[in-house]
């Protein structure tokens, strides 16, 4: 047994570079486990700076790096201020209003289910459905009070939120401005000869950057189109539903299925089983169709070579570990792991 383990170690850890890489990855995971919440502003700033690198490179074609960083940072601050001052308050109000109306929505759905039961008495078990609906209505009845109490309880966190609002832009600016210096400083702790690390980094840097920026653009486009379409059709909670639909594209397969439920419930509560309901739901399905068949092929030139099961597992693991950002980067991280496994040098390959 020990000989087998020793042979495996000699085969896959014959190079100093691979051992250092394993130690670095282990140190990073331990750092995130013990100090993830404290380092959250730094992590968020790094991700935002990473997403903005494409914009910096674009402006660098016509001006120096300092001006490219300045223009990019001004655009970033303008978008962030617009979201914080306009979108977030509207979403908050609509979310609170929806929490108060959720019992009414479920009651209307309950009446609809009862009517179906009268028409098709043998289609399903009445007792189980009644229990499920009653339990859902009881839970929803407390959501309004919960939303109100939660908003009051979060008042002490305003100071922490203010720190984030001030700290993250400062960090983003310096990460954009001094990217080369920071990477050079980190590079001095790595082996001078690191072909494996460089090859993986060069390959994944392009893939992850294109995916992350493309996914960010996809979220904004889908959310914007959905908000506009629902607003034109006078659908209630258009902004909230549009944001949910936009964020759903972050999680392949799962997101589209989950967000369909609130869209259908809100439309059913407002319009009932009428033509307007089918118009709204039809527009929603059409947006999902255009996203999957037109927008995604335009934004992502190369399909992610991952099995759907691998994608779902990655979303569950990384989302559970790092929340929204873990879900957002689940596919790039899974692709990175796949690239590491395929490119990992063995003793036989080194000898050749």
Short mmCIF file of C-alpha atoms in Angstrom, two decimals:
data_model
loop_
_atom_site.label_atom_id
_atom_site.label_comp_id
_atom_site.label_asym_id
_atom_site.label_seq_id
_atom_site.Cartn_x
_atom_site.Cartn_y
_atom_site.Cartn_z
CA UNK A 1 0.00 0.00 0.00
CA UNK A 2 2.77 2.42 0.99
CA UNK A 3 4.70 1.54 -2.16
CA UNK A 4 1.63 2.32 -4.28
CA UNK A 5 1.18 5.71 -2.61
CA UNK A 6 4.90 6.47 -2.96
CA UNK A 7 4.81 5.53 -6.65
CA UNK A 8 1.79 7.81 -7.22
CA UNK A 9 3.52 10.70 -5.44
CA UNK A 10 6.73 10.19 -7.43
CA UNK A 11 4.73 10.11 -10.66
CA UNK A 12 2.63 13.25 -10.17
CA UNK A 13 4.85 15.37 -7.91
CA UNK A 14 8.23 14.85 -9.54
CA UNK A 15 8.62 18.57 -10.27
CA UNK A 16 9.25 21.30 -7.70
CA UNK A 17 6.76 23.50 -9.54
CA UNK A 18 3.84 21.13 -8.96
CA UNK A 19 4.58 20.87 -5.23
CA UNK A 20 4.69 24.67 -4.90
CA UNK A 21 1.42 24.96 -6.82
CA UNK A 22 -0.30 22.49 -4.47
CA UNK A 23 1.02 24.41 -1.44
CA UNK A 24 -0.20 27.71 -2.89
CA UNK A 25 -3.66 26.33 -3.65
CA UNK A 26 -3.88 24.81 -0.16
CA UNK A 27 -2.79 28.09 1.45
CA UNK A 28 -5.39 29.99 -0.61
CA UNK A 29 -8.20 27.63 0.42
CA UNK A 30 -7.21 27.85 4.10
CA UNK A 31 -7.03 31.64 3.85
CA UNK A 32 -10.52 31.78 2.35
CA UNK A 33 -11.87 29.36 4.96
CA UNK A 34 -10.57 31.24 8.00
CA UNK A 35 -10.49 34.86 6.75
CA UNK A 36 -12.93 34.85 3.83
CA UNK A 37 -15.39 37.29 5.40
CA UNK A 38 -12.63 39.70 6.49
CA UNK A 39 -11.05 39.62 3.02
CA UNK A 40 -14.39 39.98 1.20
CA UNK A 41 -13.75 43.62 0.11
CA UNK A 42 -10.35 42.64 -1.30
CA UNK A 43 -11.76 39.61 -3.14
CA UNK A 44 -14.66 41.61 -4.59
CA UNK A 45 -12.26 44.36 -5.66
CA UNK A 46 -9.96 41.87 -7.39
CA UNK A 47 -12.90 40.36 -9.28
CA UNK A 48 -14.20 43.77 -10.35
CA UNK A 49 -10.71 44.88 -11.44
CA UNK A 50 -10.36 41.64 -13.37
CA UNK A 51 -13.65 42.28 -15.16
CA UNK A 52 -12.55 45.84 -16.01
CA UNK A 53 -9.21 44.81 -17.54
CA UNK A 54 -10.79 44.45 -20.97
CA UNK A 55 -12.01 48.05 -20.82
CA UNK A 56 -8.55 49.24 -19.74
CA UNK A 57 -6.98 47.38 -22.65
CA UNK A 58 -9.54 48.92 -25.02
CA UNK A 59 -8.78 52.51 -23.97
CA UNK A 60 -5.02 51.80 -23.89
CA UNK A 61 -5.09 51.67 -27.69
CA UNK A 62 -5.62 55.46 -27.85
CA UNK A 63 -4.02 56.75 -24.66
CA UNK A 64 -1.48 55.90 -21.97
CA UNK A 65 -2.15 53.35 -19.25
CA UNK A 66 -2.81 56.00 -16.59
CA UNK A 67 -5.52 57.70 -18.65
CA UNK A 68 -7.01 54.33 -19.65
CA UNK A 69 -7.29 53.38 -15.98
CA UNK A 70 -8.79 56.77 -15.11
CA UNK A 71 -11.46 56.59 -17.84
CA UNK A 72 -12.32 53.00 -16.91
CA UNK A 73 -12.56 53.91 -13.24
CA UNK A 74 -14.85 56.88 -13.95
CA UNK A 75 -17.16 54.63 -16.01
CA UNK A 76 -17.16 52.04 -13.24
CA UNK A 77 -18.03 54.63 -10.59
CA UNK A 78 -20.81 56.05 -12.78
CA UNK A 79 -22.40 52.62 -13.30
CA UNK A 80 -22.00 51.71 -9.61
CA UNK A 81 -23.54 55.03 -8.47
CA UNK A 82 -26.47 54.58 -10.86
CA UNK A 83 -27.14 51.08 -9.55
CA UNK A 84 -26.86 52.11 -5.89
CA UNK A 85 -28.92 55.28 -6.15
CA UNK A 86 -31.59 54.20 -8.63
CA UNK A 87 -31.88 50.43 -9.04
CA UNK A 88 -31.24 49.21 -5.48
CA UNK A 89 -33.98 51.36 -3.82
CA UNK A 90 -36.53 50.34 -6.46
CA UNK A 91 -35.64 46.67 -6.11
CA UNK A 92 -35.82 46.94 -2.32
CA UNK A 93 -39.29 48.52 -2.39
CA UNK A 94 -40.60 46.00 -4.90
CA UNK A 95 -39.13 43.09 -2.95
CA UNK A 96 -40.78 44.26 0.27
CA UNK A 97 -44.10 44.83 -1.50
CA UNK A 98 -43.92 41.37 -3.04
CA UNK A 99 -43.23 39.84 0.39
CA UNK A 100 -46.45 41.41 1.71
CA UNK A 101 -48.49 40.27 -1.31
CA UNK A 102 -47.12 36.72 -1.43
CA UNK A 103 -49.91 35.30 0.79
CA UNK A 104 -52.50 36.78 -1.61
CA UNK A 105 -50.67 35.23 -4.57
CA UNK A 106 -50.65 31.81 -2.92
CA UNK A 107 -54.32 32.17 -1.95
CA UNK A 108 -55.24 32.89 -5.56
CA UNK A 109 -53.17 29.91 -6.66
CA UNK A 110 -54.93 27.83 -4.01
CA UNK A 111 -58.35 28.77 -5.39
CA UNK A 112 -57.16 27.93 -8.90
CA UNK A 113 -55.97 24.50 -7.73
CA UNK A 114 -59.35 23.90 -6.07
CA UNK A 115 -61.15 24.72 -9.31
CA UNK A 116 -58.91 22.27 -11.14
CA UNK A 117 -59.72 19.66 -8.54
CA UNK A 118 -63.45 20.14 -9.13
CA UNK A 119 -62.96 19.72 -12.87
CA UNK A 120 -60.46 16.85 -12.64
CA UNK A 121 -61.08 15.12 -9.27
CA UNK A 122 -58.94 12.08 -10.10
CA UNK A 123 -55.91 13.98 -11.40
CA UNK A 124 -54.09 14.29 -8.07
CA UNK A 125 -54.40 13.63 -4.36
CA UNK A 126 -56.50 16.46 -2.90
CA UNK A 127 -55.39 16.06 0.71
CA UNK A 128 -51.66 16.35 -0.03
CA UNK A 129 -52.16 19.40 -2.24
CA UNK A 130 -54.34 21.08 0.40
CA UNK A 131 -51.69 20.46 3.04
CA UNK A 132 -48.93 21.82 0.82
CA UNK A 133 -50.85 24.97 -0.11
CA UNK A 134 -51.94 25.66 3.48
CA UNK A 135 -48.38 25.28 4.73
CA UNK A 136 -47.11 27.61 2.00
CA UNK A 137 -49.71 30.27 2.83
CA UNK A 138 -48.86 30.12 6.54
CA UNK A 139 -45.16 30.55 5.79
CA UNK A 140 -45.79 33.39 3.35
CA UNK A 141 -47.99 35.24 5.83
CA UNK A 142 -44.96 35.88 8.01
CA UNK A 143 -42.75 37.13 5.20
CA UNK A 144 -44.03 40.70 5.37
CA UNK A 145 -43.25 40.99 9.07
CA UNK A 146 -39.94 39.22 8.51
CA UNK A 147 -38.99 41.65 5.76
CA UNK A 148 -39.85 44.61 7.99
CA UNK A 149 -37.96 43.25 11.01
CA UNK A 150 -34.99 42.33 8.84
CA UNK A 151 -34.79 45.84 7.44
CA UNK A 152 -34.80 47.24 11.00
CA UNK A 153 -32.19 44.75 12.21
CA UNK A 154 -29.85 45.64 9.36
CA UNK A 155 -29.60 49.29 10.40
CA UNK A 156 -26.41 48.64 12.46
CA UNK A 157 -24.82 47.18 9.32
CA UNK A 158 -25.07 50.53 7.52
CA UNK A 159 -21.59 51.39 8.83
CA UNK A 160 -20.14 48.19 7.39
CA UNK A 161 -21.89 48.87 4.07
CA UNK A 162 -20.43 52.38 4.03
CA UNK A 163 -16.95 50.96 4.57
CA UNK A 164 -17.48 48.61 1.61
CA UNK A 165 -18.72 51.46 -0.59
CA UNK A 166 -15.63 53.54 0.23
CA UNK A 167 -13.03 50.76 0.36
CA UNK A 168 -13.90 48.75 -2.76
CA UNK A 169 -13.52 51.64 -5.27
CA UNK A 170 -10.13 52.55 -3.75
CA UNK A 171 -8.92 48.96 -4.02
CA UNK A 172 -10.27 48.60 -7.57
CA UNK A 173 -8.40 51.73 -8.66
CA UNK A 174 -5.06 50.56 -7.29
CA UNK A 175 -5.51 47.02 -8.63
CA UNK A 176 -6.10 48.51 -12.09
CA UNK A 177 -3.29 51.06 -11.79
CA UNK A 178 -0.59 48.81 -10.27
CA UNK A 179 -1.52 45.45 -11.77
CA UNK A 180 1.96 44.90 -13.27
CA UNK A 181 3.74 45.80 -10.02
CA UNK A 182 1.50 43.54 -7.93
CA UNK A 183 1.93 40.57 -10.26
CA UNK A 184 5.70 41.11 -10.36
CA UNK A 185 5.83 41.17 -6.56
CA UNK A 186 3.83 37.96 -6.32
CA UNK A 187 5.99 36.36 -9.01
CA UNK A 188 9.11 36.62 -6.90
CA UNK A 189 7.70 33.97 -4.55
CA UNK A 190 7.34 31.48 -7.41
CA UNK A 191 10.06 29.37 -9.09
CA UNK A 192 12.05 31.26 -11.71
CA UNK A 193 11.29 28.49 -14.19
CA UNK A 194 7.58 27.74 -14.13
CA UNK A 195 6.48 26.56 -17.61
CA UNK A 196 3.52 24.56 -16.23
CA UNK A 197 2.13 27.50 -14.25
CA UNK A 198 2.65 29.92 -17.12
CA UNK A 199 0.99 27.67 -19.70
CA UNK A 200 -2.06 27.10 -17.48
CA UNK A 201 -2.24 30.80 -16.54
CA UNK A 202 -2.02 31.99 -20.15
CA UNK A 203 -4.70 29.57 -21.28
CA UNK A 204 -7.08 30.17 -18.40
CA UNK A 205 -6.56 33.93 -18.25
CA UNK A 206 -8.07 34.29 -21.70
CA UNK A 207 -10.91 31.84 -21.10
CA UNK A 208 -11.86 33.10 -17.65
CA UNK A 209 -11.62 36.76 -18.67
CA UNK A 210 -13.76 36.28 -21.76
CA UNK A 211 -16.29 34.21 -19.86
CA UNK A 212 -16.57 36.59 -16.90
CA UNK A 213 -16.88 39.73 -19.01
CA UNK A 214 -19.24 38.05 -21.44
CA UNK A 215 -21.41 36.79 -18.60
CA UNK A 216 -21.52 40.27 -17.02
CA UNK A 217 -22.65 41.75 -20.35
CA UNK A 218 -25.22 38.97 -20.74
CA UNK A 219 -26.68 39.69 -17.28
CA UNK A 220 -27.09 43.41 -18.05
CA UNK A 221 -28.60 42.81 -21.50
CA UNK A 222 -31.07 40.14 -20.37
CA UNK A 223 -32.06 42.15 -17.29
CA UNK A 224 -32.48 45.35 -19.31
CA UNK A 225 -34.57 43.72 -22.06
CA UNK A 226 -36.76 41.93 -19.50
CA UNK A 227 -37.34 45.09 -17.43
CA UNK A 228 -38.25 47.07 -20.57
CA UNK A 229 -40.56 44.34 -21.90
CA UNK A 230 -42.37 43.83 -18.59
CA UNK A 231 -42.69 47.58 -18.03
CA UNK A 232 -44.24 48.05 -21.48
CA UNK A 233 -46.73 45.27 -20.68
CA UNK A 234 -47.52 46.90 -17.28
CA UNK A 235 -46.33 43.82 -15.41
CA UNK A 236 -46.02 44.39 -11.67
CA UNK A 237 -42.51 44.27 -10.12
CA UNK A 238 -40.96 44.68 -13.57
CA UNK A 239 -37.58 45.82 -12.22
CA UNK A 240 -37.37 43.08 -9.58
CA UNK A 241 -38.38 40.34 -12.01
CA UNK A 242 -36.04 41.70 -14.68
CA UNK A 243 -33.09 41.63 -12.28
CA UNK A 244 -33.97 38.07 -11.24
CA UNK A 245 -34.14 36.95 -14.88
CA UNK A 246 -30.81 38.66 -15.58
CA UNK A 247 -29.10 37.02 -12.61
CA UNK A 248 -30.57 33.63 -13.57
CA UNK A 249 -28.24 33.39 -16.56
CA UNK A 250 -25.30 33.15 -14.14
CA UNK A 251 -26.36 29.61 -13.22
CA UNK A 252 -26.82 27.48 -16.36
CA UNK A 253 -29.88 25.22 -16.46
CA UNK A 254 -30.78 25.72 -12.78
CA UNK A 255 -31.23 29.51 -12.92
CA UNK A 256 -33.74 29.49 -15.77
CA UNK A 257 -35.87 26.82 -14.06
CA UNK A 258 -35.88 28.56 -10.67
CA UNK A 259 -36.67 32.09 -11.93
CA UNK A 260 -39.61 30.80 -13.99
CA UNK A 261 -41.57 30.18 -10.77
CA UNK A 262 -41.72 33.81 -9.48
CA UNK A 263 -42.32 35.15 -12.99
CA UNK A 264 -45.26 32.80 -13.50
CA UNK A 265 -46.70 33.40 -10.00
CA UNK A 266 -46.55 37.20 -10.22
CA UNK A 267 -48.05 37.21 -13.73
CA UNK A 268 -50.79 34.81 -12.66
CA UNK A 269 -51.65 36.90 -9.60
CA UNK A 270 -51.93 40.09 -11.69
CA UNK A 271 -53.62 38.78 -14.81
CA UNK A 272 -55.17 35.47 -13.78
CA UNK A 273 -55.66 32.71 -16.32
CA UNK A 274 -56.10 35.20 -19.16
CA UNK A 275 -54.54 36.27 -22.45
CA UNK A 276 -52.32 38.83 -20.71
CA UNK A 277 -50.79 36.07 -18.59
CA UNK A 278 -49.87 34.11 -21.70
CA UNK A 279 -48.52 37.27 -23.38
CA UNK A 280 -46.22 38.02 -20.44
CA UNK A 281 -45.11 34.43 -20.04
CA UNK A 282 -44.64 34.10 -23.79
CA UNK A 283 -42.39 37.19 -23.85
CA UNK A 284 -40.39 35.74 -20.96
CA UNK A 285 -39.90 32.42 -22.79
CA UNK A 286 -38.95 34.31 -25.96
CA UNK A 287 -36.25 36.26 -24.04
CA UNK A 288 -34.89 32.98 -22.67
CA UNK A 289 -34.87 31.54 -26.19
CA UNK A 290 -33.02 34.56 -27.63
CA UNK A 291 -30.52 34.46 -24.77
CA UNK A 292 -29.65 30.80 -25.28
CA UNK A 293 -29.68 30.74 -29.09
CA UNK A 294 -28.54 34.24 -30.12
CA UNK A 295 -26.89 36.16 -27.29
CA UNK A 296 -24.75 33.36 -25.81
CA UNK A 297 -23.24 32.31 -29.18
CA UNK A 298 -22.40 35.98 -29.90
CA UNK A 299 -20.77 36.65 -26.53
CA UNK A 300 -18.97 33.34 -26.12
CA UNK A 301 -17.04 32.35 -29.20
CA UNK A 302 -16.08 28.97 -27.73
CA UNK A 303 -18.47 26.70 -25.89
CA UNK A 304 -17.44 25.54 -22.44
CA UNK A 305 -16.32 21.95 -22.83
CA UNK A 306 -17.91 20.70 -19.62
CA UNK A 307 -20.62 18.13 -19.08
CA UNK A 308 -23.87 19.54 -17.62
CA UNK A 309 -23.42 17.33 -14.55
CA UNK A 310 -19.96 18.83 -13.98
CA UNK A 311 -21.41 22.35 -14.32
CA UNK A 312 -24.17 21.66 -11.78
CA UNK A 313 -21.70 20.11 -9.30
CA UNK A 314 -19.37 23.09 -9.72
CA UNK A 315 -22.23 25.53 -9.09
CA UNK A 316 -23.25 23.66 -5.92
CA UNK A 317 -19.69 23.41 -4.54
CA UNK A 318 -18.37 26.88 -5.34
CA UNK A 319 -21.73 28.56 -4.67
CA UNK A 320 -21.90 26.93 -1.25
CA UNK A 321 -18.34 28.01 -0.49
CA UNK A 322 -18.32 31.62 -1.80
CA UNK A 323 -21.95 32.58 -2.40
CA UNK A 324 -22.86 34.67 -5.45
CA UNK A 325 -19.28 35.09 -6.67
CA UNK A 326 -18.72 31.36 -6.32
CA UNK A 327 -21.76 30.74 -8.52
CA UNK A 328 -20.62 33.42 -10.99
CA UNK A 329 -17.16 31.88 -11.38
CA UNK A 330 -18.23 28.23 -11.00
CA UNK A 331 -17.77 27.40 -14.70
CA UNK A 332 -14.38 29.18 -15.07
CA UNK A 333 -13.13 27.49 -11.89
CA UNK A 334 -14.34 24.11 -13.11
CA UNK A 335 -12.62 24.78 -16.43
CA UNK A 336 -9.44 25.67 -14.54
CA UNK A 337 -9.56 22.41 -12.59
CA UNK A 338 -10.10 20.50 -15.83
CA UNK A 339 -7.13 22.28 -17.43
CA UNK A 340 -4.93 21.53 -14.42
CA UNK A 341 -5.84 17.85 -14.54
CA UNK A 342 -5.18 17.59 -18.26
CA UNK A 343 -1.93 19.61 -18.23
CA UNK A 344 -0.49 18.26 -14.95
CA UNK A 345 3.04 16.99 -15.75
CA UNK A 346 3.82 13.39 -14.75
CA UNK A 347 7.23 11.84 -14.27
CA UNK A 348 6.94 9.93 -17.55
CA UNK A 349 6.14 13.14 -19.48
CA UNK A 350 9.06 14.97 -17.87
CA UNK A 351 11.50 12.20 -18.81
CA UNK A 352 10.31 12.30 -22.41
#
